[in-house]
């Protein structure tokens, strides 16, 4: 069983998937490892995914992005799968390989909308946290950067303090605005509205 938690194992699985058709069933199985489970399994599978992405051809890398996004699109209401899918997609974006994929602005806009749909009116903290990870990654993609930053800004007024805090960290990493410094994001949303309005104005200026 120890072998199944090693990076080499997951690299081998990706190579097998590469020789076959890397479709939804294989992708769903892999994101479950990369986005949930024990820390060692997640670390090993994510490392394998990153190494595979760095060595993949442009077409292969594009296919990986398409499959990950397709899982998110098709599993919106599947709580068991959508959270690890979001986490895995966010990690993939954070790896900085999106620029090599042949995906147009319409595709990124569509993916952004599906991500937003996954957590609409959700009270699931893990899902909301995973969505923040994805928005942080999408903020590195030019065609959806402003949309992603705007979504993070909106989440600064989320009812859950934890989500306000992780959203502020993600937004500040991309836009270190002075208005965000020394703000207690655990304060009630009504006390944060004024500063969030200023932040939104800065983002669109």
C-alpha atoms as a PDB file:
ATOM      1  CA  UNK A   1       0.000   0.000   0.000  1.00  0.00           C
ATOM      2  CA  UNK A   2       2.898   2.379   0.645  1.00  0.00           C
ATOM      3  CA  UNK A   3       3.769   2.232  -3.038  1.00  0.00           C
ATOM      4  CA  UNK A   4       0.389   3.573  -4.044  1.00  0.00           C
ATOM      5  CA  UNK A   5       1.187   6.836  -2.235  1.00  0.00           C
ATOM      6  CA  UNK A   6       4.417   7.544  -4.103  1.00  0.00           C
ATOM      7  CA  UNK A   7       4.927  10.126  -6.811  1.00  0.00           C
ATOM      8  CA  UNK A   8       6.312   7.433  -9.135  1.00  0.00           C
ATOM      9  CA  UNK A   9       3.044   5.528  -8.933  1.00  0.00           C
ATOM     10  CA  UNK A  10       0.989   8.541  -9.973  1.00  0.00           C
ATOM     11  CA  UNK A  11       3.418   9.437 -12.737  1.00  0.00           C
ATOM     12  CA  UNK A  12       3.003   5.893 -14.028  1.00  0.00           C
ATOM     13  CA  UNK A  13      -0.783   6.253 -13.891  1.00  0.00           C
ATOM     14  CA  UNK A  14      -0.617   9.464 -15.917  1.00  0.00           C
ATOM     15  CA  UNK A  15       1.603   7.761 -18.486  1.00  0.00           C
ATOM     16  CA  UNK A  16      -0.921   4.941 -18.788  1.00  0.00           C
ATOM     17  CA  UNK A  17      -3.682   7.493 -19.172  1.00  0.00           C
ATOM     18  CA  UNK A  18      -1.644   9.249 -21.820  1.00  0.00           C
ATOM     19  CA  UNK A  19      -1.415   6.121 -23.961  1.00  0.00           C
ATOM     20  CA  UNK A  20      -5.152   5.639 -23.664  1.00  0.00           C
ATOM     21  CA  UNK A  21      -7.791   8.347 -23.918  1.00  0.00           C
ATOM     22  CA  UNK A  22      -7.503  10.609 -20.903  1.00  0.00           C
ATOM     23  CA  UNK A  23     -11.237  10.950 -20.337  1.00  0.00           C
ATOM     24  CA  UNK A  24     -13.599  11.781 -17.512  1.00  0.00           C
ATOM     25  CA  UNK A  25     -13.446   8.462 -15.598  1.00  0.00           C
ATOM     26  CA  UNK A  26      -9.649   8.527 -15.408  1.00  0.00           C
ATOM     27  CA  UNK A  27      -9.637  12.247 -14.651  1.00  0.00           C
ATOM     28  CA  UNK A  28     -12.200  11.894 -11.880  1.00  0.00           C
ATOM     29  CA  UNK A  29     -10.152   9.183 -10.244  1.00  0.00           C
ATOM     30  CA  UNK A  30      -7.017  11.257 -10.390  1.00  0.00           C
ATOM     31  CA  UNK A  31      -8.536  14.473  -8.999  1.00  0.00           C
ATOM     32  CA  UNK A  32      -9.923  12.503  -6.076  1.00  0.00           C
ATOM     33  CA  UNK A  33      -6.326  11.677  -5.167  1.00  0.00           C
ATOM     34  CA  UNK A  34      -5.006  15.173  -5.906  1.00  0.00           C
ATOM     35  CA  UNK A  35      -7.779  17.027  -4.103  1.00  0.00           C
ATOM     36  CA  UNK A  36      -8.712  14.828  -1.138  1.00  0.00           C
ATOM     37  CA  UNK A  37      -7.466  11.946   0.945  1.00  0.00           C
ATOM     38  CA  UNK A  38      -4.348  11.793   3.088  1.00  0.00           C
ATOM     39  CA  UNK A  39      -1.690  14.489   2.909  1.00  0.00           C
ATOM     40  CA  UNK A  40       0.866  12.070   1.453  1.00  0.00           C
ATOM     41  CA  UNK A  41      -1.493  10.951  -1.331  1.00  0.00           C
ATOM     42  CA  UNK A  42      -2.370  14.532  -2.242  1.00  0.00           C
ATOM     43  CA  UNK A  43       1.258  15.612  -2.235  1.00  0.00           C
ATOM     44  CA  UNK A  44       2.371  12.672  -4.375  1.00  0.00           C
ATOM     45  CA  UNK A  45      -0.413  13.006  -6.921  1.00  0.00           C
ATOM     46  CA  UNK A  46      -0.003  16.787  -7.224  1.00  0.00           C
ATOM     47  CA  UNK A  47       3.741  16.471  -7.710  1.00  0.00           C
ATOM     48  CA  UNK A  48       3.149  13.859 -10.395  1.00  0.00           C
ATOM     49  CA  UNK A  49       0.586  16.096 -12.099  1.00  0.00           C
ATOM     50  CA  UNK A  50       2.981  19.045 -12.086  1.00  0.00           C
ATOM     51  CA  UNK A  51       5.906  17.002 -13.434  1.00  0.00           C
ATOM     52  CA  UNK A  52       3.666  15.515 -16.117  1.00  0.00           C
ATOM     53  CA  UNK A  53       2.356  18.955 -17.101  1.00  0.00           C
ATOM     54  CA  UNK A  54       5.860  20.397 -17.407  1.00  0.00           C
ATOM     55  CA  UNK A  55       6.863  17.642 -19.817  1.00  0.00           C
ATOM     56  CA  UNK A  56       3.582  17.383 -21.715  1.00  0.00           C
ATOM     57  CA  UNK A  57       3.122  18.585 -25.279  1.00  0.00           C
ATOM     58  CA  UNK A  58       0.914  21.598 -25.885  1.00  0.00           C
ATOM     59  CA  UNK A  59      -1.947  19.423 -27.087  1.00  0.00           C
ATOM     60  CA  UNK A  60      -1.614  17.082 -24.132  1.00  0.00           C
ATOM     61  CA  UNK A  61      -1.534  19.966 -21.656  1.00  0.00           C
ATOM     62  CA  UNK A  62      -4.587  21.507 -23.292  1.00  0.00           C
ATOM     63  CA  UNK A  63      -6.376  18.182 -22.981  1.00  0.00           C
ATOM     64  CA  UNK A  64      -5.596  18.054 -19.261  1.00  0.00           C
ATOM     65  CA  UNK A  65      -7.114  21.497 -18.729  1.00  0.00           C
ATOM     66  CA  UNK A  66     -10.197  20.587 -20.746  1.00  0.00           C
ATOM     67  CA  UNK A  67     -10.770  17.390 -18.775  1.00  0.00           C
ATOM     68  CA  UNK A  68     -10.362  19.122 -15.401  1.00  0.00           C
ATOM     69  CA  UNK A  69     -12.811  21.825 -16.432  1.00  0.00           C
ATOM     70  CA  UNK A  70     -15.237  19.226 -17.810  1.00  0.00           C
ATOM     71  CA  UNK A  71     -15.261  17.457 -14.443  1.00  0.00           C
ATOM     72  CA  UNK A  72     -16.180  20.726 -12.743  1.00  0.00           C
ATOM     73  CA  UNK A  73     -18.899  21.398 -15.311  1.00  0.00           C
ATOM     74  CA  UNK A  74     -20.452  17.932 -15.096  1.00  0.00           C
ATOM     75  CA  UNK A  75     -20.153  17.404 -11.334  1.00  0.00           C
ATOM     76  CA  UNK A  76     -21.494  20.679  -9.975  1.00  0.00           C
ATOM     77  CA  UNK A  77     -23.922  18.981  -7.583  1.00  0.00           C
ATOM     78  CA  UNK A  78     -21.655  16.056  -6.653  1.00  0.00           C
ATOM     79  CA  UNK A  79     -20.266  17.090  -3.263  1.00  0.00           C
ATOM     80  CA  UNK A  80     -17.925  14.100  -3.149  1.00  0.00           C
ATOM     81  CA  UNK A  81     -16.172  14.971  -6.391  1.00  0.00           C
ATOM     82  CA  UNK A  82     -16.583  18.699  -7.011  1.00  0.00           C
ATOM     83  CA  UNK A  83     -14.427  19.774  -4.053  1.00  0.00           C
ATOM     84  CA  UNK A  84     -11.327  17.733  -4.990  1.00  0.00           C
ATOM     85  CA  UNK A  85     -11.901  18.733  -8.632  1.00  0.00           C
ATOM     86  CA  UNK A  86     -11.792  22.417  -7.693  1.00  0.00           C
ATOM     87  CA  UNK A  87      -8.730  21.911  -5.503  1.00  0.00           C
ATOM     88  CA  UNK A  88      -6.899  20.006  -8.249  1.00  0.00           C
ATOM     89  CA  UNK A  89      -7.822  22.590 -10.890  1.00  0.00           C
ATOM     90  CA  UNK A  90      -6.681  25.410  -8.607  1.00  0.00           C
ATOM     91  CA  UNK A  91      -3.379  23.654  -7.983  1.00  0.00           C
ATOM     92  CA  UNK A  92      -2.922  23.108 -11.713  1.00  0.00           C
ATOM     93  CA  UNK A  93      -3.513  26.810 -12.384  1.00  0.00           C
ATOM     94  CA  UNK A  94      -1.144  27.805  -9.592  1.00  0.00           C
ATOM     95  CA  UNK A  95       1.580  25.692 -11.212  1.00  0.00           C
ATOM     96  CA  UNK A  96       1.878  28.369 -13.892  1.00  0.00           C
ATOM     97  CA  UNK A  97       1.390  26.156 -16.941  1.00  0.00           C
ATOM     98  CA  UNK A  98      -1.859  27.717 -18.207  1.00  0.00           C
ATOM     99  CA  UNK A  99      -0.005  29.948 -20.649  1.00  0.00           C
ATOM    100  CA  UNK A 100       1.157  26.920 -22.651  1.00  0.00           C
ATOM    101  CA  UNK A 101      -2.353  25.575 -23.191  1.00  0.00           C
ATOM    102  CA  UNK A 102      -4.162  26.424 -26.434  1.00  0.00           C
ATOM    103  CA  UNK A 103      -7.369  27.744 -24.913  1.00  0.00           C
ATOM    104  CA  UNK A 104      -9.144  30.871 -26.077  1.00  0.00           C
ATOM    105  CA  UNK A 105     -10.835  33.617 -24.071  1.00  0.00           C
ATOM    106  CA  UNK A 106     -14.300  32.126 -24.574  1.00  0.00           C
ATOM    107  CA  UNK A 107     -13.160  28.843 -23.016  1.00  0.00           C
ATOM    108  CA  UNK A 108     -11.736  30.598 -19.974  1.00  0.00           C
ATOM    109  CA  UNK A 109     -14.886  32.698 -19.580  1.00  0.00           C
ATOM    110  CA  UNK A 110     -17.034  29.587 -19.748  1.00  0.00           C
ATOM    111  CA  UNK A 111     -14.858  27.827 -17.180  1.00  0.00           C
ATOM    112  CA  UNK A 112     -15.035  30.840 -14.881  1.00  0.00           C
ATOM    113  CA  UNK A 113     -18.837  30.743 -15.006  1.00  0.00           C
ATOM    114  CA  UNK A 114     -18.952  27.035 -14.186  1.00  0.00           C
ATOM    115  CA  UNK A 115     -16.655  27.572 -11.194  1.00  0.00           C
ATOM    116  CA  UNK A 116     -18.976  30.326  -9.941  1.00  0.00           C
ATOM    117  CA  UNK A 117     -21.928  27.974 -10.326  1.00  0.00           C
ATOM    118  CA  UNK A 118     -20.301  25.327  -8.108  1.00  0.00           C
ATOM    119  CA  UNK A 119     -20.524  27.440  -4.952  1.00  0.00           C
ATOM    120  CA  UNK A 120     -23.614  29.557  -5.672  1.00  0.00           C
ATOM    121  CA  UNK A 121     -25.485  29.950  -2.359  1.00  0.00           C
ATOM    122  CA  UNK A 122     -23.332  27.179  -0.875  1.00  0.00           C
ATOM    123  CA  UNK A 123     -22.698  26.913   2.867  1.00  0.00           C
ATOM    124  CA  UNK A 124     -20.013  24.247   2.416  1.00  0.00           C
ATOM    125  CA  UNK A 125     -16.800  25.799   3.734  1.00  0.00           C
ATOM    126  CA  UNK A 126     -14.540  23.326   1.950  1.00  0.00           C
ATOM    127  CA  UNK A 127     -16.209  24.033  -1.378  1.00  0.00           C
ATOM    128  CA  UNK A 128     -16.024  27.791  -0.863  1.00  0.00           C
ATOM    129  CA  UNK A 129     -12.386  27.554   0.150  1.00  0.00           C
ATOM    130  CA  UNK A 130     -11.644  25.464  -2.947  1.00  0.00           C
ATOM    131  CA  UNK A 131     -13.374  28.059  -5.138  1.00  0.00           C
ATOM    132  CA  UNK A 132     -11.098  30.758  -3.714  1.00  0.00           C
ATOM    133  CA  UNK A 133      -8.099  28.640  -4.714  1.00  0.00           C
ATOM    134  CA  UNK A 134      -9.430  28.450  -8.275  1.00  0.00           C
ATOM    135  CA  UNK A 135     -10.135  32.187  -8.490  1.00  0.00           C
ATOM    136  CA  UNK A 136      -6.599  32.888  -7.302  1.00  0.00           C
ATOM    137  CA  UNK A 137      -5.357  30.682 -10.140  1.00  0.00           C
ATOM    138  CA  UNK A 138      -7.697  32.228 -12.706  1.00  0.00           C
ATOM    139  CA  UNK A 139      -6.321  35.644 -11.752  1.00  0.00           C
ATOM    140  CA  UNK A 140      -3.127  34.602 -13.557  1.00  0.00           C
ATOM    141  CA  UNK A 141      -5.010  34.189 -16.846  1.00  0.00           C
ATOM    142  CA  UNK A 142      -5.323  37.496 -18.714  1.00  0.00           C
ATOM    143  CA  UNK A 143      -8.742  36.853 -20.268  1.00  0.00           C
ATOM    144  CA  UNK A 144     -10.425  36.241 -16.892  1.00  0.00           C
ATOM    145  CA  UNK A 145      -8.107  38.085 -14.521  1.00  0.00           C
ATOM    146  CA  UNK A 146     -10.522  40.952 -13.808  1.00  0.00           C
ATOM    147  CA  UNK A 147     -13.455  38.558 -13.381  1.00  0.00           C
ATOM    148  CA  UNK A 148     -11.502  36.444 -10.888  1.00  0.00           C
ATOM    149  CA  UNK A 149     -10.286  39.459  -8.907  1.00  0.00           C
ATOM    150  CA  UNK A 150     -13.824  40.837  -8.872  1.00  0.00           C
ATOM    151  CA  UNK A 151     -15.147  37.546  -7.514  1.00  0.00           C
ATOM    152  CA  UNK A 152     -12.510  37.541  -4.759  1.00  0.00           C
ATOM    153  CA  UNK A 153     -13.472  41.119  -3.904  1.00  0.00           C
ATOM    154  CA  UNK A 154     -17.127  40.097  -3.631  1.00  0.00           C
ATOM    155  CA  UNK A 155     -16.149  37.299  -1.268  1.00  0.00           C
ATOM    156  CA  UNK A 156     -14.655  39.867   1.099  1.00  0.00           C
ATOM    157  CA  UNK A 157     -18.256  40.375   2.234  1.00  0.00           C
ATOM    158  CA  UNK A 158     -19.103  36.688   2.496  1.00  0.00           C
ATOM    159  CA  UNK A 159     -21.117  35.730   5.624  1.00  0.00           C
ATOM    160  CA  UNK A 160     -18.361  33.318   6.744  1.00  0.00           C
ATOM    161  CA  UNK A 161     -15.300  35.001   8.348  1.00  0.00           C
ATOM    162  CA  UNK A 162     -12.980  32.211   7.177  1.00  0.00           C
ATOM    163  CA  UNK A 163     -13.939  32.808   3.555  1.00  0.00           C
ATOM    164  CA  UNK A 164     -13.463  36.563   3.933  1.00  0.00           C
ATOM    165  CA  UNK A 165      -9.980  35.926   5.278  1.00  0.00           C
ATOM    166  CA  UNK A 166      -8.846  33.458   2.600  1.00  0.00           C
ATOM    167  CA  UNK A 167     -10.343  35.676  -0.127  1.00  0.00           C
ATOM    168  CA  UNK A 168      -8.448  38.690   1.225  1.00  0.00           C
ATOM    169  CA  UNK A 169      -5.181  36.729   1.255  1.00  0.00           C
ATOM    170  CA  UNK A 170      -5.729  35.560  -2.333  1.00  0.00           C
ATOM    171  CA  UNK A 171      -6.696  39.026  -3.559  1.00  0.00           C
ATOM    172  CA  UNK A 172      -3.808  40.747  -1.781  1.00  0.00           C
ATOM    173  CA  UNK A 173      -1.348  38.312  -3.359  1.00  0.00           C
ATOM    174  CA  UNK A 174      -2.413  39.603  -6.789  1.00  0.00           C
ATOM    175  CA  UNK A 175      -3.350  43.178  -5.911  1.00  0.00           C
ATOM    176  CA  UNK A 176      -1.582  44.410  -2.739  1.00  0.00           C
ATOM    177  CA  UNK A 177      -3.810  47.430  -2.273  1.00  0.00           C
ATOM    178  CA  UNK A 178      -3.191  49.809   0.627  1.00  0.00           C
ATOM    179  CA  UNK A 179      -6.898  49.676   1.423  1.00  0.00           C
ATOM    180  CA  UNK A 180      -6.545  46.014   2.371  1.00  0.00           C
ATOM    181  CA  UNK A 181      -3.834  46.530   4.967  1.00  0.00           C
ATOM    182  CA  UNK A 182      -4.637  46.334   8.664  1.00  0.00           C
ATOM    183  CA  UNK A 183      -8.236  45.280   8.008  1.00  0.00           C
ATOM    184  CA  UNK A 184      -9.830  42.803  10.394  1.00  0.00           C
ATOM    185  CA  UNK A 185     -11.743  40.625   7.949  1.00  0.00           C
ATOM    186  CA  UNK A 186     -13.421  38.814  10.807  1.00  0.00           C
ATOM    187  CA  UNK A 187     -15.450  41.967  11.460  1.00  0.00           C
ATOM    188  CA  UNK A 188     -19.142  41.888  10.485  1.00  0.00           C
ATOM    189  CA  UNK A 189     -19.691  42.389   6.730  1.00  0.00           C
ATOM    190  CA  UNK A 190     -21.655  45.599   7.372  1.00  0.00           C
ATOM    191  CA  UNK A 191     -18.517  47.123   8.901  1.00  0.00           C
ATOM    192  CA  UNK A 192     -16.458  46.130   5.847  1.00  0.00           C
ATOM    193  CA  UNK A 193     -18.698  47.451   3.087  1.00  0.00           C
ATOM    194  CA  UNK A 194     -17.038  50.857   2.821  1.00  0.00           C
ATOM    195  CA  UNK A 195     -13.532  49.489   2.383  1.00  0.00           C
ATOM    196  CA  UNK A 196     -14.732  46.819  -0.062  1.00  0.00           C
ATOM    197  CA  UNK A 197     -16.351  49.524  -2.202  1.00  0.00           C
ATOM    198  CA  UNK A 198     -12.967  51.280  -2.351  1.00  0.00           C
ATOM    199  CA  UNK A 199     -11.241  48.022  -3.261  1.00  0.00           C
ATOM    200  CA  UNK A 200     -13.696  47.340  -6.065  1.00  0.00           C
ATOM    201  CA  UNK A 201     -13.132  50.830  -7.473  1.00  0.00           C
ATOM    202  CA  UNK A 202      -9.374  50.300  -7.442  1.00  0.00           C
ATOM    203  CA  UNK A 203      -9.739  46.982  -9.258  1.00  0.00           C
ATOM    204  CA  UNK A 204     -11.599  48.541 -12.180  1.00  0.00           C
ATOM    205  CA  UNK A 205      -9.615  51.780 -12.363  1.00  0.00           C
END
